[in-house]
Short mmCIF file of C-alpha atoms in Angstrom, two decimals:
data_model
loop_
_atom_site.label_atom_id
_atom_site.label_comp_id
_atom_site.label_asym_id
_atom_site.label_seq_id
_atom_site.Cartn_x
_atom_site.Cartn_y
_atom_site.Cartn_z
CA MET P 1 0.15 0.10 0.17
CA ILE P 2 1.61 3.52 -1.18
CA HIS P 3 0.37 6.23 1.07
CA GLN P 4 0.56 8.80 -1.76
CA HIS P 5 -2.14 6.80 -3.71
CA HIS P 6 -4.75 5.74 -1.12
CA LYS P 7 -6.83 7.97 1.31
CA TRP P 8 -8.85 6.87 4.37
CA PHE P 9 -10.77 7.64 7.45
CA THR P 10 -11.95 6.34 10.76
CA VAL P 11 -14.92 6.68 12.96
CA ASP P 12 -14.24 5.65 16.44
CA ASN P 13 -17.02 3.74 18.76
CA THR P 14 -17.40 6.71 21.30
CA PRO P 15 -20.34 9.45 20.80
CA ASN P 16 -18.42 12.46 20.83
CA LEU P 17 -20.15 15.13 18.28
CA ALA P 18 -18.12 17.95 19.96
CA GLY P 19 -14.96 16.48 18.98
CA GLY P 20 -11.97 15.18 20.49
CA GLN P 21 -9.29 12.48 20.86
CA THR P 22 -12.30 9.76 20.85
CA ASN P 23 -13.29 10.24 16.98
CA TRP P 24 -9.67 11.07 15.75
CA GLU P 25 -10.24 11.21 11.86
CA VAL P 26 -14.02 12.27 11.27
CA ASP P 27 -14.80 15.28 9.57
CA ARG P 28 -17.86 16.16 12.19
CA ASP P 29 -20.94 17.64 11.22
CA SER P 30 -24.48 17.54 12.48
CA THR P 31 -25.01 14.02 11.21
CA ASP P 32 -21.53 12.50 12.02
CA GLY P 33 -21.27 10.25 15.09
CA TYR P 34 -21.70 6.92 16.63
CA TYR P 35 -25.11 5.56 18.27
CA GLU P 36 -26.31 2.23 20.07
CA LYS P 37 -29.50 0.69 20.63
CA GLU P 38 -29.44 -1.81 23.81
CA PRO P 39 -30.51 -5.38 23.70
CA SER P 40 -34.27 -6.41 23.37
CA THR P 41 -33.85 -7.57 26.90
CA VAL P 42 -31.30 -6.58 29.33
CA GLY P 43 -30.54 -9.27 32.25
CA SER P 44 -31.84 -8.77 35.54
CA GLY P 45 -29.30 -7.44 38.08
CA GLN P 46 -26.98 -5.87 35.23
CA PRO P 47 -26.10 -2.31 35.57
CA GLY P 48 -26.26 0.14 32.93
CA PRO P 49 -28.31 0.62 29.76
CA GLY P 50 -26.91 -2.70 28.24
CA TRP P 51 -23.60 -1.62 26.79
CA PHE P 52 -20.30 -1.55 28.68
CA THR P 53 -17.05 -0.14 27.75
CA ASN P 54 -13.92 -2.05 27.70
CA THR P 55 -10.59 0.08 28.22
CA GLY P 56 -7.20 -1.15 27.17
CA SER P 57 -4.28 -0.34 24.23
CA ALA P 58 -5.55 -3.26 22.05
CA ASN P 59 -8.66 -0.94 21.20
CA VAL P 60 -8.49 1.69 18.59
CA GLY P 61 -8.48 5.01 20.94
CA PRO P 62 -9.10 3.97 24.45
CA ASP P 63 -11.88 1.84 24.27
CA HIS P 64 -14.47 -0.85 22.75
CA ARG P 65 -17.98 -1.29 23.50
CA ARG P 66 -19.73 -4.74 24.26
CA THR P 67 -23.20 -6.18 25.24
CA PRO P 68 -24.37 -7.85 27.20
CA TYR P 69 -22.75 -7.58 30.62
CA THR P 70 -22.37 -10.72 31.55
CA ALA P 71 -24.42 -13.41 30.38
CA GLY P 72 -27.61 -13.21 27.95
CA SER P 73 -28.26 -12.65 24.75
CA PRO P 74 -27.28 -9.47 22.90
CA SER P 75 -30.28 -9.70 20.28
CA GLY P 76 -31.78 -6.58 19.12
CA ALA P 77 -28.69 -4.25 20.10
CA TRP P 78 -27.08 -2.40 17.50
CA ALA P 79 -24.42 0.05 16.71
CA LYS P 80 -24.82 2.57 14.28
CA TYR P 81 -21.78 4.74 12.41
CA ILE P 82 -23.14 7.65 10.52
CA PHE P 83 -20.77 9.43 8.40
CA ASN P 84 -20.12 11.76 5.25
CA ILE P 85 -17.39 11.26 2.87
CA PRO P 86 -14.94 14.13 4.23
CA THR P 87 -13.45 16.89 2.21
CA GLN P 88 -9.97 16.32 4.09
CA THR P 89 -8.46 14.19 6.38
CA GLN P 90 -4.80 13.16 7.04
CA GLN P 91 -3.99 16.11 4.77
CA ASN P 92 -5.59 13.85 1.90
CA ILE P 93 -8.72 14.90 -0.21
CA LEU P 94 -11.58 12.25 -0.16
CA ASP P 95 -14.42 14.27 -1.33
CA THR P 96 -14.90 12.13 -4.50
CA ASP P 97 -17.33 9.79 -5.51
CA ASP P 98 -15.31 6.51 -5.93
CA TYR P 99 -14.94 2.92 -4.91
CA TYR P 100 -14.02 2.26 -1.05
CA ILE P 101 -13.28 -0.95 0.92
CA LEU P 102 -15.02 -1.14 4.37
CA TYR P 103 -12.73 -2.08 7.30
CA TYR P 104 -13.67 -3.17 10.52
CA TYR P 105 -11.42 -3.13 13.56
CA LEU P 106 -11.69 -5.32 17.07
CA GLN P 107 -9.18 -6.70 19.36
CA GLN P 108 -8.76 -10.17 19.79
CA SER P 109 -11.50 -11.86 21.99
CA GLY P 110 -12.31 -15.26 22.90
CA ASN P 111 -16.10 -14.54 22.91
CA ALA P 112 -16.76 -12.08 20.36
CA SER P 113 -19.71 -12.81 18.70
CA PRO P 114 -19.11 -15.28 15.73
CA ASN P 115 -22.23 -14.22 13.89
CA CYS P 116 -23.53 -10.68 13.74
CA TYR P 117 -24.95 -8.94 10.88
CA ILE P 118 -23.74 -5.66 9.22
CA THR P 119 -25.71 -3.25 6.86
CA VAL P 120 -24.25 -0.25 4.49
CA GLU P 121 -27.03 2.30 3.25
CA ARG P 122 -26.42 5.16 1.21
CA PHE P 123 -28.63 8.12 2.09
CA GLY P 124 -31.89 8.55 0.47
CA GLU P 125 -31.79 5.25 -1.67
CA GLY P 126 -34.30 3.32 0.77
CA VAL P 127 -32.36 -0.04 0.45
CA TYR P 128 -29.43 -1.59 1.70
CA ALA P 129 -26.32 -1.04 -0.30
CA ASP P 130 -24.68 -3.91 1.06
CA SER P 131 -25.71 -6.70 3.97
CA LEU P 132 -23.47 -9.53 5.26
CA ARG P 133 -22.95 -11.61 8.37
CA HIS P 134 -19.56 -11.26 10.14
CA ASN P 135 -17.52 -13.62 12.85
CA GLN P 136 -16.04 -11.03 14.69
CA MET P 137 -13.35 -13.59 16.00
CA LEU P 138 -11.74 -13.53 12.88
CA ASN P 139 -10.28 -9.98 13.77
CA GLY P 140 -7.73 -11.42 15.87
CA ALA P 141 -7.88 -15.01 14.71
CA GLY P 142 -4.38 -16.68 14.58
CA LEU P 143 -2.79 -13.68 15.97
CA PRO P 144 -0.85 -15.85 18.85
CA THR P 145 0.07 -18.33 16.75
CA LEU P 146 1.79 -15.89 13.99
CA GLN P 147 3.35 -13.89 16.98
CA GLN P 148 5.14 -17.09 18.22
CA ALA P 149 6.03 -17.96 14.38
CA GLY P 150 7.78 -14.43 14.24
CA LEU P 151 5.04 -13.03 11.83
CA TRP P 152 3.69 -10.51 14.09
CA ARG P 153 5.43 -7.31 14.48
CA PRO P 154 6.95 -7.31 17.96
CA THR P 155 5.89 -3.78 18.67
CA GLN P 156 2.37 -5.20 18.44
CA SER P 157 0.58 -6.79 21.44
CA GLY P 158 -0.90 -10.42 21.25
CA ALA P 159 -3.95 -8.90 22.32
CA ASP P 160 -4.12 -6.40 19.22
CA GLY P 161 -6.90 -7.25 16.56
CA SER P 162 -6.78 -6.42 13.09
CA TRP P 163 -9.00 -4.35 10.58
CA TYR P 164 -10.83 -6.72 8.74
CA PRO P 165 -11.79 -6.07 5.24
CA LEU P 166 -15.53 -6.34 4.81
CA THR P 167 -16.86 -5.54 1.58
CA ILE P 168 -16.37 -3.03 -1.33
CA LEU P 169 -18.72 -0.53 -2.70
CA ARG P 170 -19.42 2.56 -4.17
CA LEU P 171 -19.83 5.76 -1.95
CA ASN P 172 -20.70 9.35 -2.76
CA ALA P 173 -19.24 12.55 -1.87
CA GLY P 174 -21.55 14.52 0.55
CA ALA P 175 -24.17 11.93 0.94
CA PRO P 176 -24.54 10.37 4.29
CA VAL P 177 -23.52 6.56 4.91
CA ILE P 178 -25.00 4.64 7.78
CA VAL P 179 -23.00 1.37 9.02
CA THR P 180 -24.65 -0.70 11.23
CA ILE P 181 -23.34 -3.80 13.49
CA GLY P 182 -25.79 -5.68 15.17
CA ALA P 183 -27.27 -8.68 16.85
CA ASP P 184 -30.13 -10.72 15.99
CA THR P 185 -31.45 -13.94 17.44
CA LEU P 186 -28.53 -16.03 15.21
CA THR P 187 -25.98 -13.77 17.23
CA PRO P 188 -24.64 -15.65 20.48
CA ALA P 189 -22.13 -14.75 22.94
CA PHE P 190 -20.88 -10.87 22.98
CA LEU P 191 -21.50 -8.27 20.47
CA ARG P 192 -18.50 -6.02 20.24
CA VAL P 193 -17.82 -2.71 18.32
CA ASP P 194 -14.97 -0.86 18.30
CA ALA P 195 -14.30 1.62 14.99
CA VAL P 196 -14.85 1.08 11.14
CA ARG P 197 -12.60 2.89 8.37
CA VAL P 198 -12.95 3.20 4.45
CA LEU P 199 -10.24 3.18 2.08
CA ARG P 200 -9.94 4.59 -1.60
CA SER P 201 -7.27 4.59 -4.10
CA ASN P 202 -6.44 6.56 -7.16
CA LEU P 203 -4.48 3.53 -8.92
CA PRO P 204 -5.72 2.45 -12.05
CA ARG P 205 -5.54 -0.91 -10.91
CA ASP P 206 -5.14 -1.78 -7.15
CA LEU P 207 -5.03 -5.38 -5.45
CA GLU P 208 -5.95 -4.94 -2.26
CA PHE P 209 -6.62 -8.04 0.44
CA GLY P 210 -5.94 -9.42 3.86
CA ARG P 211 -6.36 -8.05 7.25
CA ARG P 212 -4.07 -4.92 8.31
CA MET P 213 -2.34 -4.48 11.40
CA LYS P 214 -3.77 -1.81 13.85
CA GLY P 215 -1.02 0.85 13.15
CA ASN P 216 2.09 1.17 11.50
CA PRO P 217 4.78 1.51 14.66
CA TRP P 218 7.41 2.93 12.09
CA GLN P 219 5.57 5.46 10.13
CA VAL P 220 6.79 9.10 10.78
CA THR P 221 3.94 11.28 12.00
CA ASN P 222 5.37 14.25 9.74
CA PRO P 223 3.50 16.05 7.96
CA ASP P 224 0.42 14.47 10.00
CA THR P 225 1.62 15.32 13.89
CA THR P 226 -2.04 15.44 15.36
CA ARG P 227 -3.11 12.05 15.43
CA PRO P 228 -1.70 9.18 17.02
CA ASN P 229 0.70 7.75 15.22
CA MET P 230 -0.23 3.84 16.49
CA ASP P 231 -3.85 4.70 14.54
CA HIS P 232 -2.42 5.31 11.09
CA PHE P 233 -3.46 2.64 8.89
CA ALA P 234 -1.12 -0.12 8.94
CA LEU P 235 1.21 -0.83 5.67
CA TYR P 236 1.43 -4.82 6.74
CA ARG P 237 -0.74 -7.35 6.03
CA VAL P 238 -1.77 -10.03 8.69
CA GLY P 239 -1.00 -13.39 7.99
CA GLU P 240 -3.54 -16.58 7.98
CA VAL P 241 -3.30 -19.49 9.98
CA PHE P 242 -5.08 -22.75 8.66
CA PRO P 243 -6.90 -25.17 10.67
CA GLU P 244 -4.76 -28.03 12.33
CA VAL P 245 -4.87 -30.74 9.44
CA THR P 246 -4.12 -34.52 9.78
CA ALA P 247 -1.34 -35.43 7.34
CA GLY P 248 -2.65 -36.84 4.24
CA GLU P 249 -5.89 -34.48 4.54
CA THR P 250 -6.17 -30.76 3.23
CA ALA P 251 -7.78 -27.50 4.63
CA GLU P 252 -9.10 -24.69 2.55
CA LYS P 253 -9.50 -20.90 3.23
CA LYS P 254 -10.70 -18.43 1.32
CA VAL P 255 -9.20 -15.13 0.92
CA ARG P 256 -11.08 -12.12 -0.66
CA LEU P 257 -9.21 -10.49 -3.62
CA PHE P 258 -10.40 -6.74 -3.99
CA ASN P 259 -9.87 -4.42 -6.92
CA LEU P 260 -9.89 -1.11 -5.50
CA GLY P 261 -8.97 0.56 -8.92
CA ASP P 262 -11.21 1.73 -11.81
CA SER P 263 -9.66 -0.51 -14.56
CA VAL P 264 -9.87 -4.28 -14.69
CA LEU P 265 -7.39 -6.33 -12.82
CA THR P 266 -5.54 -9.29 -14.18
CA ILE P 267 -3.98 -11.77 -11.52
CA TYR P 268 -1.50 -14.04 -13.32
CA ASN P 269 -0.34 -16.82 -11.02
CA VAL P 270 -0.63 -17.50 -7.46
CA TYR P 271 2.14 -19.89 -5.52
CA GLY P 272 3.98 -20.76 -2.21
CA HIS P 273 7.38 -21.72 -1.68
CA THR P 274 6.87 -24.70 0.24
CA GLY P 275 4.55 -26.93 -1.48
CA ARG P 276 2.32 -27.08 1.33
CA PHE P 277 0.23 -24.15 0.18
CA TYR P 278 -1.35 -23.82 -3.28
CA THR P 279 -4.49 -23.08 -5.19
CA ASN P 280 -6.35 -24.93 -7.94
CA ASP P 281 -8.15 -22.07 -9.16
CA PRO P 282 -7.79 -21.58 -12.77
CA MET P 283 -5.56 -18.54 -14.06
CA PRO P 284 -5.77 -16.02 -15.00
CA ILE P 285 -8.35 -14.18 -12.80
CA ARG P 286 -9.58 -10.89 -13.83
CA ILE P 287 -11.75 -8.54 -11.37
CA ASN P 288 -13.78 -5.91 -12.30
CA PRO P 289 -12.95 -2.21 -10.74
CA GLY P 290 -15.21 -2.16 -7.39
CA SER P 291 -15.26 -5.98 -7.29
CA TYR P 292 -13.71 -8.82 -5.62
CA TYR P 293 -12.86 -12.89 -6.14
CA ASP P 294 -12.60 -15.23 -3.27
CA LEU P 295 -9.30 -17.12 -4.06
CA THR P 296 -9.32 -20.75 -2.59
CA ILE P 297 -5.86 -21.54 -0.64
CA VAL P 298 -5.30 -25.25 0.09
CA PHE P 299 -3.18 -26.38 3.00
CA ARG P 300 -1.89 -29.90 2.72
CA PRO P 301 0.57 -30.84 5.34
CA TYR P 302 3.29 -33.88 4.36
CA GLN P 303 3.65 -34.78 7.93
CA GLU P 304 3.39 -33.77 11.48
CA GLU P 305 4.87 -30.38 10.99
CA PHE P 306 4.53 -26.45 11.55
CA ILE P 307 5.10 -24.74 8.56
CA VAL P 308 5.32 -20.93 7.82
CA ASP P 309 4.95 -19.91 3.88
CA SER P 310 4.82 -16.86 1.78
CA LEU P 311 1.99 -16.73 -0.63
CA ALA P 312 3.08 -14.70 -3.83
CA ILE P 313 0.30 -13.15 -5.95
CA GLU P 314 1.32 -11.73 -9.38
CA SER P 315 -1.05 -9.38 -10.97
CA ASP P 316 -0.62 -6.17 -13.14
CA ASP P 317 -1.53 -3.83 -10.09
CA PRO P 318 1.51 -1.01 -10.84
CA GLU P 319 2.57 -0.40 -7.44
CA GLU P 320 2.56 -3.93 -6.17
CA PRO P 321 3.03 -6.49 -8.99
CA VAL P 322 3.98 -9.18 -6.62
CA ALA P 323 1.82 -9.31 -3.40
CA TYR P 324 2.52 -11.55 -0.53
CA LEU P 325 0.71 -13.02 2.28
CA HIS P 326 2.17 -15.08 5.10
CA VAL P 327 0.48 -18.35 5.94
CA ALA P 328 0.84 -20.85 8.39
CA GLY P 329 -0.52 -24.25 9.36
CA GLN P 330 0.25 -27.10 11.48
CA GLY P 331 0.06 -31.17 10.21
CA LEU P 332 -0.69 -33.47 12.83
CA ASN P 333 -0.38 -37.55 13.21
CA TYR P 334 -3.79 -39.29 13.81
CA ASN P 335 -6.15 -37.28 15.98
CA PHE P 336 -9.84 -36.75 17.24
CA ILE P 337 -11.86 -34.92 19.40
CA MET P 338 -13.82 -35.56 22.20
CA ASN P 339 -16.76 -32.87 22.58
CA ALA P 340 -18.48 -32.83 26.16
CA SER P 341 -22.34 -31.45 26.12
CA ASP P 342 -25.69 -32.27 27.16
CA GLY P 343 -26.14 -34.91 24.13
CA SER P 344 -26.67 -31.94 21.57
CA GLU P 345 -23.29 -31.45 19.88
CA PRO P 346 -21.17 -34.04 17.90
CA HIS P 347 -17.82 -35.27 18.74
CA TRP P 348 -15.21 -35.16 15.81
CA ARG P 349 -14.02 -38.69 14.28
CA ALA P 350 -14.05 -40.24 17.81
CA PRO P 351 -13.49 -43.95 16.88
CA GLY P 352 -15.72 -46.67 18.63
CA GLY P 353 -19.23 -46.35 16.76
CA ASP P 354 -21.84 -46.94 19.50
CA GLN P 355 -19.09 -47.33 22.36
CA VAL P 356 -18.37 -43.73 21.80
CA LEU P 357 -19.76 -41.49 24.82
CA TYR P 358 -19.72 -38.57 27.44
CA GLN P 359 -20.74 -38.94 30.89
CA GLU P 360 -21.25 -36.99 33.92
CA THR P 361 -22.02 -37.56 37.48
CA PRO P 362 -23.63 -36.50 39.66
CA ALA P 363 -26.70 -34.84 38.25
CA GLY P 364 -26.95 -30.99 38.18
CA TRP P 365 -24.05 -29.96 35.46
CA VAL P 366 -24.77 -26.75 33.03
CA ASN P 367 -23.70 -25.37 30.00
CA SER P 368 -21.19 -22.34 29.95
CA VAL P 369 -19.20 -20.39 27.57
CA ALA P 370 -17.45 -22.73 24.95
CA SER P 371 -13.56 -23.18 24.24
CA PRO P 372 -12.42 -20.51 21.83
CA TYR P 373 -10.63 -23.45 19.74
CA PRO P 374 -12.54 -23.47 16.04
CA PHE P 375 -14.09 -27.00 16.37
CA PRO P 376 -13.56 -28.81 12.95
CA ILE P 377 -17.41 -29.28 12.42
CA PRO P 378 -19.20 -25.60 11.81
CA GLY P 379 -21.16 -24.84 14.93
CA GLY P 380 -20.51 -28.36 16.40
CA ASN P 381 -19.22 -26.85 19.74
CA ARG P 382 -21.59 -24.16 21.22
CA ASN P 383 -21.23 -24.64 24.98
CA SER P 384 -18.95 -26.21 27.42
CA ARG P 385 -20.25 -28.04 30.63
CA VAL P 386 -19.67 -27.32 34.25
CA TYR P 387 -20.50 -28.35 37.93
CA THR P 388 -21.09 -25.82 40.75
CA GLY P 389 -22.23 -28.22 43.01
CA THR P 390 -19.90 -28.36 46.24
CA GLY P 391 -21.19 -31.48 48.11
CA GLN P 392 -19.63 -34.04 46.40
CA ILE P 393 -16.79 -34.82 43.77
CA PRO P 394 -17.77 -34.50 40.25
CA TYR P 395 -16.82 -37.10 37.64
CA ALA P 396 -16.77 -36.96 33.85
CA ILE P 397 -16.09 -39.60 31.54
CA TYR P 398 -15.07 -39.72 27.78
CA GLN P 399 -14.98 -43.02 25.94
CA PHE P 400 -13.77 -44.17 22.72
CA VAL P 401 -12.36 -47.19 21.12
CA ILE P 402 -8.48 -46.97 19.87
CA PRO P 403 -8.63 -48.78 15.97
CA ASP P 404 -6.44 -51.95 16.18
CA THR P 405 -3.80 -50.73 14.06
CA LEU P 406 -3.26 -47.34 16.05
CA GLY P 407 -2.18 -48.63 19.76
CA GLY P 408 0.67 -46.82 21.12
CA ASP P 409 1.53 -43.43 22.87
CA TYR P 410 -0.83 -40.41 22.39
CA ILE P 411 -1.02 -36.81 23.92
CA LEU P 412 -3.95 -35.95 25.46
CA GLU P 413 -5.04 -31.94 25.41
CA TYR P 414 -7.77 -30.31 27.12
CA SER P 415 -9.56 -27.05 25.96
CA GLY P 416 -12.28 -25.08 27.72
CA PRO P 417 -13.64 -21.86 28.32
CA ALA P 418 -10.59 -18.94 27.92
CA GLY P 419 -9.63 -17.15 31.01
CA SER P 420 -12.00 -18.96 33.15
CA PRO P 421 -11.91 -17.37 36.88
CA ASN P 422 -13.42 -20.36 38.53
CA ALA P 423 -12.22 -23.64 36.71
CA ALA P 424 -10.59 -26.17 38.67
CA THR P 425 -6.92 -25.47 39.58
CA ALA P 426 -5.90 -29.01 40.33
CA ALA P 427 -8.08 -31.32 38.55
CA GLN P 428 -7.19 -35.21 38.56
CA ILE P 429 -7.25 -36.93 34.91
CA ASP P 430 -7.45 -40.95 34.90
CA VAL P 431 -6.61 -43.06 31.92
CA VAL P 432 -7.99 -46.73 31.88
CA THR P 433 -7.17 -48.78 28.65
CA PRO P 434 -7.40 -52.27 27.52
CA PHE P 435 -4.30 -54.68 28.54
CA PHE P 436 -2.69 -52.14 30.70
CA ALA P 437 -2.79 -53.09 34.54
CA ASP P 438 -2.46 -49.53 35.65
CA THR P 439 -4.68 -46.48 35.66
CA GLN P 440 -2.61 -43.74 34.16
CA ARG P 441 -3.04 -40.49 36.47
CA VAL P 442 -2.24 -37.18 36.19
CA THR P 443 -3.09 -34.86 39.37
CA GLY P 444 -2.86 -31.03 39.88
CA PHE P 445 -4.20 -30.40 36.23
CA ASN P 446 -4.81 -26.37 36.15
CA GLN P 447 -8.01 -25.91 33.61
CA ARG P 448 -7.19 -22.08 33.98
CA GLN P 449 -4.36 -22.60 31.63
CA VAL P 450 -6.67 -21.95 28.55
CA THR P 451 -6.69 -18.66 27.00
CA THR P 452 -7.41 -16.73 23.80
CA ALA P 453 -3.38 -17.46 22.97
CA LEU P 454 -3.35 -21.16 24.59
CA VAL P 455 -6.10 -22.72 23.42
CA TRP P 456 -4.94 -26.45 24.12
CA ALA P 457 -3.53 -27.18 27.63
CA GLN P 458 -1.48 -30.59 27.50
CA ILE P 459 -2.49 -32.77 30.44
CA GLY P 460 0.42 -33.61 32.02
CA GLY P 461 2.49 -31.00 30.53
CA PRO P 462 4.99 -30.70 27.68
CA GLY P 463 6.32 -34.59 26.87
CA PHE P 464 3.82 -36.26 29.04
CA THR P 465 2.35 -39.22 26.86
CA PHE P 466 -0.32 -41.94 27.70
CA LYS P 467 -0.24 -45.38 26.67
CA LEU P 468 -3.76 -46.22 24.66
CA ASN P 469 -4.37 -49.85 23.52
CA PRO P 470 -6.95 -51.46 20.86
CA GLY P 471 -9.38 -54.09 22.04
CA GLY P 472 -11.99 -52.46 23.79
CA PRO P 473 -12.98 -49.05 25.29
CA THR P 474 -10.77 -46.71 26.66
CA GLN P 475 -12.00 -43.96 29.24
CA VAL P 476 -10.53 -40.49 30.34
CA ILE P 477 -11.97 -39.45 33.63
CA PHE P 478 -12.09 -36.08 34.34
CA SER P 479 -12.68 -35.23 38.64
CA ASN P 480 -11.66 -32.58 40.83
CA PRO P 481 -10.85 -33.69 44.51
CA GLY P 482 -10.83 -30.01 45.48
CA GLN P 483 -14.37 -29.19 44.43
CA ALA P 484 -15.09 -26.11 46.14
CA SER P 485 -16.76 -22.66 45.57
CA GLY P 486 -14.89 -20.74 42.81
CA ASN P 487 -12.96 -23.85 41.98
CA PHE P 488 -15.30 -25.96 39.62
CA LEU P 489 -14.62 -28.94 37.40
CA ARG P 490 -15.28 -27.71 33.39
CA THR P 491 -15.49 -29.82 30.60
CA ASP P 492 -15.74 -29.10 27.13
CA LEU P 493 -12.89 -30.68 24.29
CA LEU P 494 -10.38 -33.28 24.71
CA ARG P 495 -8.12 -33.91 21.82
CA VAL P 496 -6.37 -37.25 21.55
CA ARG P 497 -3.57 -37.02 19.24
CA LYS P 498 -0.85 -40.17 18.50
CA VAL P 499 2.66 -39.50 18.97
CA PRO P 500 4.56 -40.58 15.68
CA THR P 501 6.18 -44.05 16.17
CA HIS P 502 8.83 -43.74 13.40
CA PRO P 503 11.09 -41.21 11.66
CA GLN P 504 9.35 -39.99 8.13
CA ILE P 505 11.05 -38.69 5.10
CA THR P 506 8.79 -36.97 2.55
CA VAL P 507 9.59 -35.44 -1.31
CA ALA P 508 7.65 -32.67 -2.65
CA GLN P 509 6.45 -35.13 -5.44
CA ARG P 510 6.62 -38.63 -6.09
CA THR P 511 8.25 -38.82 -9.59
CA ILE P 512 10.69 -36.89 -11.47
CA ALA P 513 10.41 -36.49 -15.17
CA PHE P 514 13.73 -35.72 -17.05
CA GLY P 515 12.22 -35.51 -20.46
CA GLU P 516 13.51 -37.40 -23.55
CA VAL P 517 17.64 -37.54 -23.62
CA ALA P 518 19.56 -38.65 -26.66
CA VAL P 519 21.83 -41.71 -26.38
CA ASP P 520 25.61 -41.10 -26.65
CA LEU P 521 26.62 -44.38 -28.37
CA ILE P 522 30.64 -43.96 -27.66
CA GLU P 523 29.93 -43.44 -23.90
CA ARG P 524 27.75 -46.38 -23.89
CA GLU P 525 30.17 -48.82 -25.59
CA LEU P 526 33.01 -47.21 -22.87
CA GLN P 527 30.60 -48.61 -20.18
CA GLY P 528 30.45 -52.02 -21.54
CA ASN P 529 26.79 -52.30 -21.75
CA TYR P 530 26.03 -52.23 -25.55
CA ARG P 531 27.21 -54.92 -27.83
CA ARG P 532 26.47 -55.45 -31.40
CA THR P 533 26.91 -58.73 -33.51
CA ASN P 534 27.21 -58.83 -36.81
CA TYR P 535 25.70 -61.61 -38.98
CA ASN P 536 26.62 -62.92 -42.37
CA TRP P 537 23.52 -63.72 -44.61
CA LYS P 538 23.97 -66.24 -47.23
#
């Protein structure tokens, strides 16, 4: 992104029509601002009107807003951003009818809504210019993984989010635009809102894609010294983390490619550098001005491995003929996931047929917030389970049957609500498996390890494995001998992952073709592998 060719402005989440730091870049008039509507039903005993403030450095500006307060549905709530295309901002003239990309910022959150609605209205038209559904957790998806892989700038916080591109549309200068982010009956968890931003370009062809970092820490403020440097539109794209994939399988992710220019953009080639990331979409790809194309990227790990790659996109964008996107993914050995639930949620690939089960004792377990791990079955994990009684020790049993050819050493991993303040700090996990005389036991397991940055907590700690055998049911039993007020046993996802049993070597492809090669007769005779016999025919 070249700043001299791009113009943008921001509307933050705090209603401050009088001006000030809370709406840094808005050219305010009587229509510009931010407005809220509370949920249809505000939970009893909750303070305030239904919207609450979260402060912190991960926000754009000093804070972001959320609803509900602690529990309940956000249905009926909305936040509206109303603005005109300003005549001047950041010393750039924007008063132009043009194509604009609409971005939305939110910090990383383990309980932001996975399904809110967004509408865009152009004043006076009477219909939506665009409407869509958005998963707010995508704004921070994979940031801790990217940070650990060295792909997240060290000056950025792991709690930061990103500017997520929502849509591209034509906006008219001087006419108000209304962007609504809202919740309906399909919207679970918390509805969170921070800031929206629009971007335009004066290039003839302009390829834009991917999330952007919150700010560019290296950009000098000159000539614009009046606004916080960290809020400038970031030059750097946020990489994409792919789902964990079992070796021999693939995962796909769509990356939306926008053409912000005013002429047709042509994409000639898309390629990775490790062989693990690629696209099967036919080339060339042509994108009309003000439109987009959803490019399908495939991740195929060769073995149990963590792979970082740089995806290159070649096009006729005059300023960025080769655009790059960092991608990362993890290949796993044989694995499956058990899902604790009231019976309404599925397990994922759990072996054992009708012997697969999850059971709780005593009665009285209830639903709670689900793990932040993206469950492989869409909508398959909506709740975790918790027992809050203190009169007796609670137990939860996960049961499955290891296939006959896959006995061996396994890693067990737990995932539950992120940052739970009252999960068990010293749970006990017992493993009973066929043809193994002793119960394999781990004590003192802290369920509060799970955060938005650490989705899976390994039972027993790094390097600890369990022997799991075929031939009958294996049971993994969670209990909490220290069950007490504020220290409750929680269950949700249990991942069972096989440890590789032998070294593996792979090649990028199974055959190598050298083409046709001419035969050198002299060399063949020197090697003694060619003999010619003369026959005298009579």
